[in-house]
PDB file of C-alpha atoms in Angstrom:
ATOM      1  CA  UNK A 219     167.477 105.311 120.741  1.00 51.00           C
ATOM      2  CA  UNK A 220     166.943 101.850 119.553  1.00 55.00           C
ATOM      3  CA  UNK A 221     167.609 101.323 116.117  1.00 63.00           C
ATOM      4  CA  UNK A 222     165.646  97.985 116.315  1.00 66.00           C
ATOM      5  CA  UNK A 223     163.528  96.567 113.119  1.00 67.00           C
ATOM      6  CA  UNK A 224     160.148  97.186 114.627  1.00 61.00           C
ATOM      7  CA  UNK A 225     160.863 100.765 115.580  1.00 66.00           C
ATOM      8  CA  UNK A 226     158.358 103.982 115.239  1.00 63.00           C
ATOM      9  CA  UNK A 227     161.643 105.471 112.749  1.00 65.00           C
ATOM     10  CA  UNK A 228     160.764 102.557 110.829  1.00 64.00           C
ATOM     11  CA  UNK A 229     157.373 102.588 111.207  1.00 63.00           C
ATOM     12  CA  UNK A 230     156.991  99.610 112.895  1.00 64.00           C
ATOM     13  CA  UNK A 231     158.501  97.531 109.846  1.00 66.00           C
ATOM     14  CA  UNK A 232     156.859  98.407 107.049  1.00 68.00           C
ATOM     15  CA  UNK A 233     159.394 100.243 105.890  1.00 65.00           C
ATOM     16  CA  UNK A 234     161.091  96.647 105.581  1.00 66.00           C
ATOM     17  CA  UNK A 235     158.618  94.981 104.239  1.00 66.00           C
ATOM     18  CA  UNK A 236     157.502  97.893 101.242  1.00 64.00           C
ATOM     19  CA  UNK A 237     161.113  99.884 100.470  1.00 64.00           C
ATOM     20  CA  UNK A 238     160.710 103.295  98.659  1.00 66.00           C
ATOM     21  CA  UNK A 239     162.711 104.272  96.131  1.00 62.00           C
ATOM     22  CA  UNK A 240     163.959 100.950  95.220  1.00 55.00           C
ATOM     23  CA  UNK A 241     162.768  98.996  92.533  1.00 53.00           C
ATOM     24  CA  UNK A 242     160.560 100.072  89.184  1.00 54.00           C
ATOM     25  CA  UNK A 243     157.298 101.901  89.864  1.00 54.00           C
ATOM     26  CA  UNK A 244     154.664 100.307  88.462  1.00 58.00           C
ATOM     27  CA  UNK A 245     151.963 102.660  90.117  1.00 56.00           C
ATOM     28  CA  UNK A 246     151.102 106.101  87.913  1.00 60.00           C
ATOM     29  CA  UNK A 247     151.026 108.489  90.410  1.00 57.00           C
ATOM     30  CA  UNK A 248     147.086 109.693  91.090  1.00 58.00           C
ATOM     31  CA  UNK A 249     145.545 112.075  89.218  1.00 59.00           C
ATOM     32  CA  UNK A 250     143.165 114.301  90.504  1.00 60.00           C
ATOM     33  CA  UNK A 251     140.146 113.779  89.479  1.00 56.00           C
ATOM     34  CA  UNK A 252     137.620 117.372  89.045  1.00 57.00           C
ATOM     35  CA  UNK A 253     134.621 116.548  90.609  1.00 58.00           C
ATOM     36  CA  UNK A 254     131.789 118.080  88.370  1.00 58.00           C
ATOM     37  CA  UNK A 255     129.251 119.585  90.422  1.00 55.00           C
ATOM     38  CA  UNK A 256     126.214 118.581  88.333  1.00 60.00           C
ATOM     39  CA  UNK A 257     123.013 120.680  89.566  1.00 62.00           C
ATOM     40  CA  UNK A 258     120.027 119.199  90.561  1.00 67.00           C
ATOM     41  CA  UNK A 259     117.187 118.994  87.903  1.00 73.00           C
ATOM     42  CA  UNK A 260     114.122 120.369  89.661  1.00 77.00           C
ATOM     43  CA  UNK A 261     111.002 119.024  88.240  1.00 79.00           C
ATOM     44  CA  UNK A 262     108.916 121.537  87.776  1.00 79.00           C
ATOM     45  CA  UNK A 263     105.289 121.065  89.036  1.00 78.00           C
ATOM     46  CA  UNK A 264     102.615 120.844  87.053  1.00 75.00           C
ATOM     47  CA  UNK A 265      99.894 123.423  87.017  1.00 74.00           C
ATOM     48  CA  UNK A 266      96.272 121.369  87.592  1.00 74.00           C
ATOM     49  CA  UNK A 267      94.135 124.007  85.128  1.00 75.00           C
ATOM     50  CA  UNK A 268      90.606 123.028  86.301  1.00 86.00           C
ATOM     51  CA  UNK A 269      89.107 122.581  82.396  1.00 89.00           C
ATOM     52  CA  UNK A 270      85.736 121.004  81.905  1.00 89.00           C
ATOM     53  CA  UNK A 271      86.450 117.675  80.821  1.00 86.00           C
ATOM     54  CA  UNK A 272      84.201 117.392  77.857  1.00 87.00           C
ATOM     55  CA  UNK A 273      84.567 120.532  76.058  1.00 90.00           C
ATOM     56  CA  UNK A 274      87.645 121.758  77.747  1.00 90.00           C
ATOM     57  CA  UNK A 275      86.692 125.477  78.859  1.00 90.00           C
ATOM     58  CA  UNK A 276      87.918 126.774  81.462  1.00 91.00           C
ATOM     59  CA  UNK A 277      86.315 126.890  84.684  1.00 90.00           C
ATOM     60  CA  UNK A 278      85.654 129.803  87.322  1.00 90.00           C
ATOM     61  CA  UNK A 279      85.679 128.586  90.960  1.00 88.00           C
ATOM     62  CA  UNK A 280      82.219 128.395  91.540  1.00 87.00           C
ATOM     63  CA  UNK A 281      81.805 125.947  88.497  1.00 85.00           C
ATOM     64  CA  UNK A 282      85.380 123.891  89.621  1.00 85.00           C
ATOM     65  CA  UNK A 283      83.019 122.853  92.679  1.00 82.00           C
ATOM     66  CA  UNK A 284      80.747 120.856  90.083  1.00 76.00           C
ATOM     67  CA  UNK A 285      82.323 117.596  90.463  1.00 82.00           C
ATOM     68  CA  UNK A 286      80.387 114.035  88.608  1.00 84.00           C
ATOM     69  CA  UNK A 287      80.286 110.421  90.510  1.00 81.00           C
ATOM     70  CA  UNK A 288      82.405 109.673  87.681  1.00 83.00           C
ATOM     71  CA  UNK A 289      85.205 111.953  89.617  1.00 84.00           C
ATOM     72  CA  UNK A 290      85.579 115.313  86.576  1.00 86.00           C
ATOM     73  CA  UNK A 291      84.872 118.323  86.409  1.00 88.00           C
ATOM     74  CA  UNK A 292      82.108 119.629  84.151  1.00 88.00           C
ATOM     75  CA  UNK A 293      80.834 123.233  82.800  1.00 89.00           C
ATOM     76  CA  UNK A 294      77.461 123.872  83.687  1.00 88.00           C
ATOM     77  CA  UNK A 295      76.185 123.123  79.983  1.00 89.00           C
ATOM     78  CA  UNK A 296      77.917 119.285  80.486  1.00 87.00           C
ATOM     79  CA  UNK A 297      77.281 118.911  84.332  1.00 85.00           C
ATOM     80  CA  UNK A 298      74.292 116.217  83.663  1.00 84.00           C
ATOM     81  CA  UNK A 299      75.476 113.094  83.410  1.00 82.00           C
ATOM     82  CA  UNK A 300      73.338 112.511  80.192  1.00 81.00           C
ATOM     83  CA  UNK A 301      74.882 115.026  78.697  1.00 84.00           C
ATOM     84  CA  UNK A 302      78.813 114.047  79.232  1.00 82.00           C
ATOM     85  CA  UNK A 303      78.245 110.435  78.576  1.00 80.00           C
ATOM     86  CA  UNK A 304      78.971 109.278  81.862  1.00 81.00           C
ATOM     87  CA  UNK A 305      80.361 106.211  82.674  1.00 76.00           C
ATOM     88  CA  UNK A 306      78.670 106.134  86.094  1.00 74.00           C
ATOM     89  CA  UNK A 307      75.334 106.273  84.718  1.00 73.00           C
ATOM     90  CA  UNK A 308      72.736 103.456  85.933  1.00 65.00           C
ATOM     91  CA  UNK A 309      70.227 101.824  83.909  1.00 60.00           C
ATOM     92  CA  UNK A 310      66.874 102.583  85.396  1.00 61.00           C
ATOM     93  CA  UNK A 311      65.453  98.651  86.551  1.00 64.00           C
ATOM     94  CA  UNK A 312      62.221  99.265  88.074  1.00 72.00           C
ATOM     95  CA  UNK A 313      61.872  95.782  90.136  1.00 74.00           C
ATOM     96  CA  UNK A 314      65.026  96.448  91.950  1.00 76.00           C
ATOM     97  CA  UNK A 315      63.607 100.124  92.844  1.00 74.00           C
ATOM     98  CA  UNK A 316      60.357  98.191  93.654  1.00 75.00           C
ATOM     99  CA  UNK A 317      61.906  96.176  95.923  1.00 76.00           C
ATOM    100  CA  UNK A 318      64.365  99.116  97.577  1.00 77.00           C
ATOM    101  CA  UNK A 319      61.903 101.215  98.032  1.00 76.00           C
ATOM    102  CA  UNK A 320      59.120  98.178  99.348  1.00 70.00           C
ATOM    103  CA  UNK A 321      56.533  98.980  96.903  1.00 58.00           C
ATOM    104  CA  UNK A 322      53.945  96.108  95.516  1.00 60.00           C
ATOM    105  CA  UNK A 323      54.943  93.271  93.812  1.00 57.00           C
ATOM    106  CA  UNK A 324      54.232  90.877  96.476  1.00 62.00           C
ATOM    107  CA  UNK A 325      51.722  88.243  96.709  1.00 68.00           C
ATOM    108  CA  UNK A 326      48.391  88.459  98.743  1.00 67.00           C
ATOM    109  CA  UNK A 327      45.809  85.700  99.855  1.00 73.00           C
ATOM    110  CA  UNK A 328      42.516  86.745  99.637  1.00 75.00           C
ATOM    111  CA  UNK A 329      40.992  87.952 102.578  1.00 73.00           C
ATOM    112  CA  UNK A 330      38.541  85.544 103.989  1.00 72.00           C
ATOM    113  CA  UNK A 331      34.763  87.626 104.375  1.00 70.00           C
ATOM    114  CA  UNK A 332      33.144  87.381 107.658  1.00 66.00           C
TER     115      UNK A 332
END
């Protein structure tokens, strides 16, 4: 065997170039560190209780299926939208249903007799 500077015993130099057991240690030796296994807070999910909106009773599935333009659910006493104060609710303008639905309001020459 070789005993050359750059041999495997000497792993390749670096046993040159950083000497053990010479010299003052400056390093603290590693401490080993406990990993704490923190669990995993699971949301938990919240329950959707189908309640009438405006009075807040609760609703059987038939009555769940009662669903306002305004997107809520309602009881059957508050299902009208007059009676929940809807947001959704139109003012009634009777020239714009005049015109949607084509009726009068337009202007006729007089028919000429023969």
């Amino acid at each position: 065997m070789q005993n050359n500077k750059y041999s495997e015993q000497t792993n390749f130099g670096l046993v040159y170039l950083y000497p053990t057991g010479t010299g003052k240690k400056n390093v603290e030796p590693i401490k080993e560190v406990k990993k704490t296994v923190e669990k995993k807070k699971r949301k938990k999910k919240k329950i959707k209780l189908n309640k009438c909106y405006e009075c807040k009773k609760k609703l059987t599935i038939v009555q769940q299926q009662l669903t306002c333009k305004c997107g809520a659910n309602f009881c059957p006493k508050h299902r009208l939208q007059s009676q929940h104060n809807c947001s959704k609710i139109n003012s009634f303008d009777e020239e714009k249903f005049k015109q949607k639905c084509g009726l009068g309001g337009g202007k006729f020459k007089q028919i000429e007799a023969l």
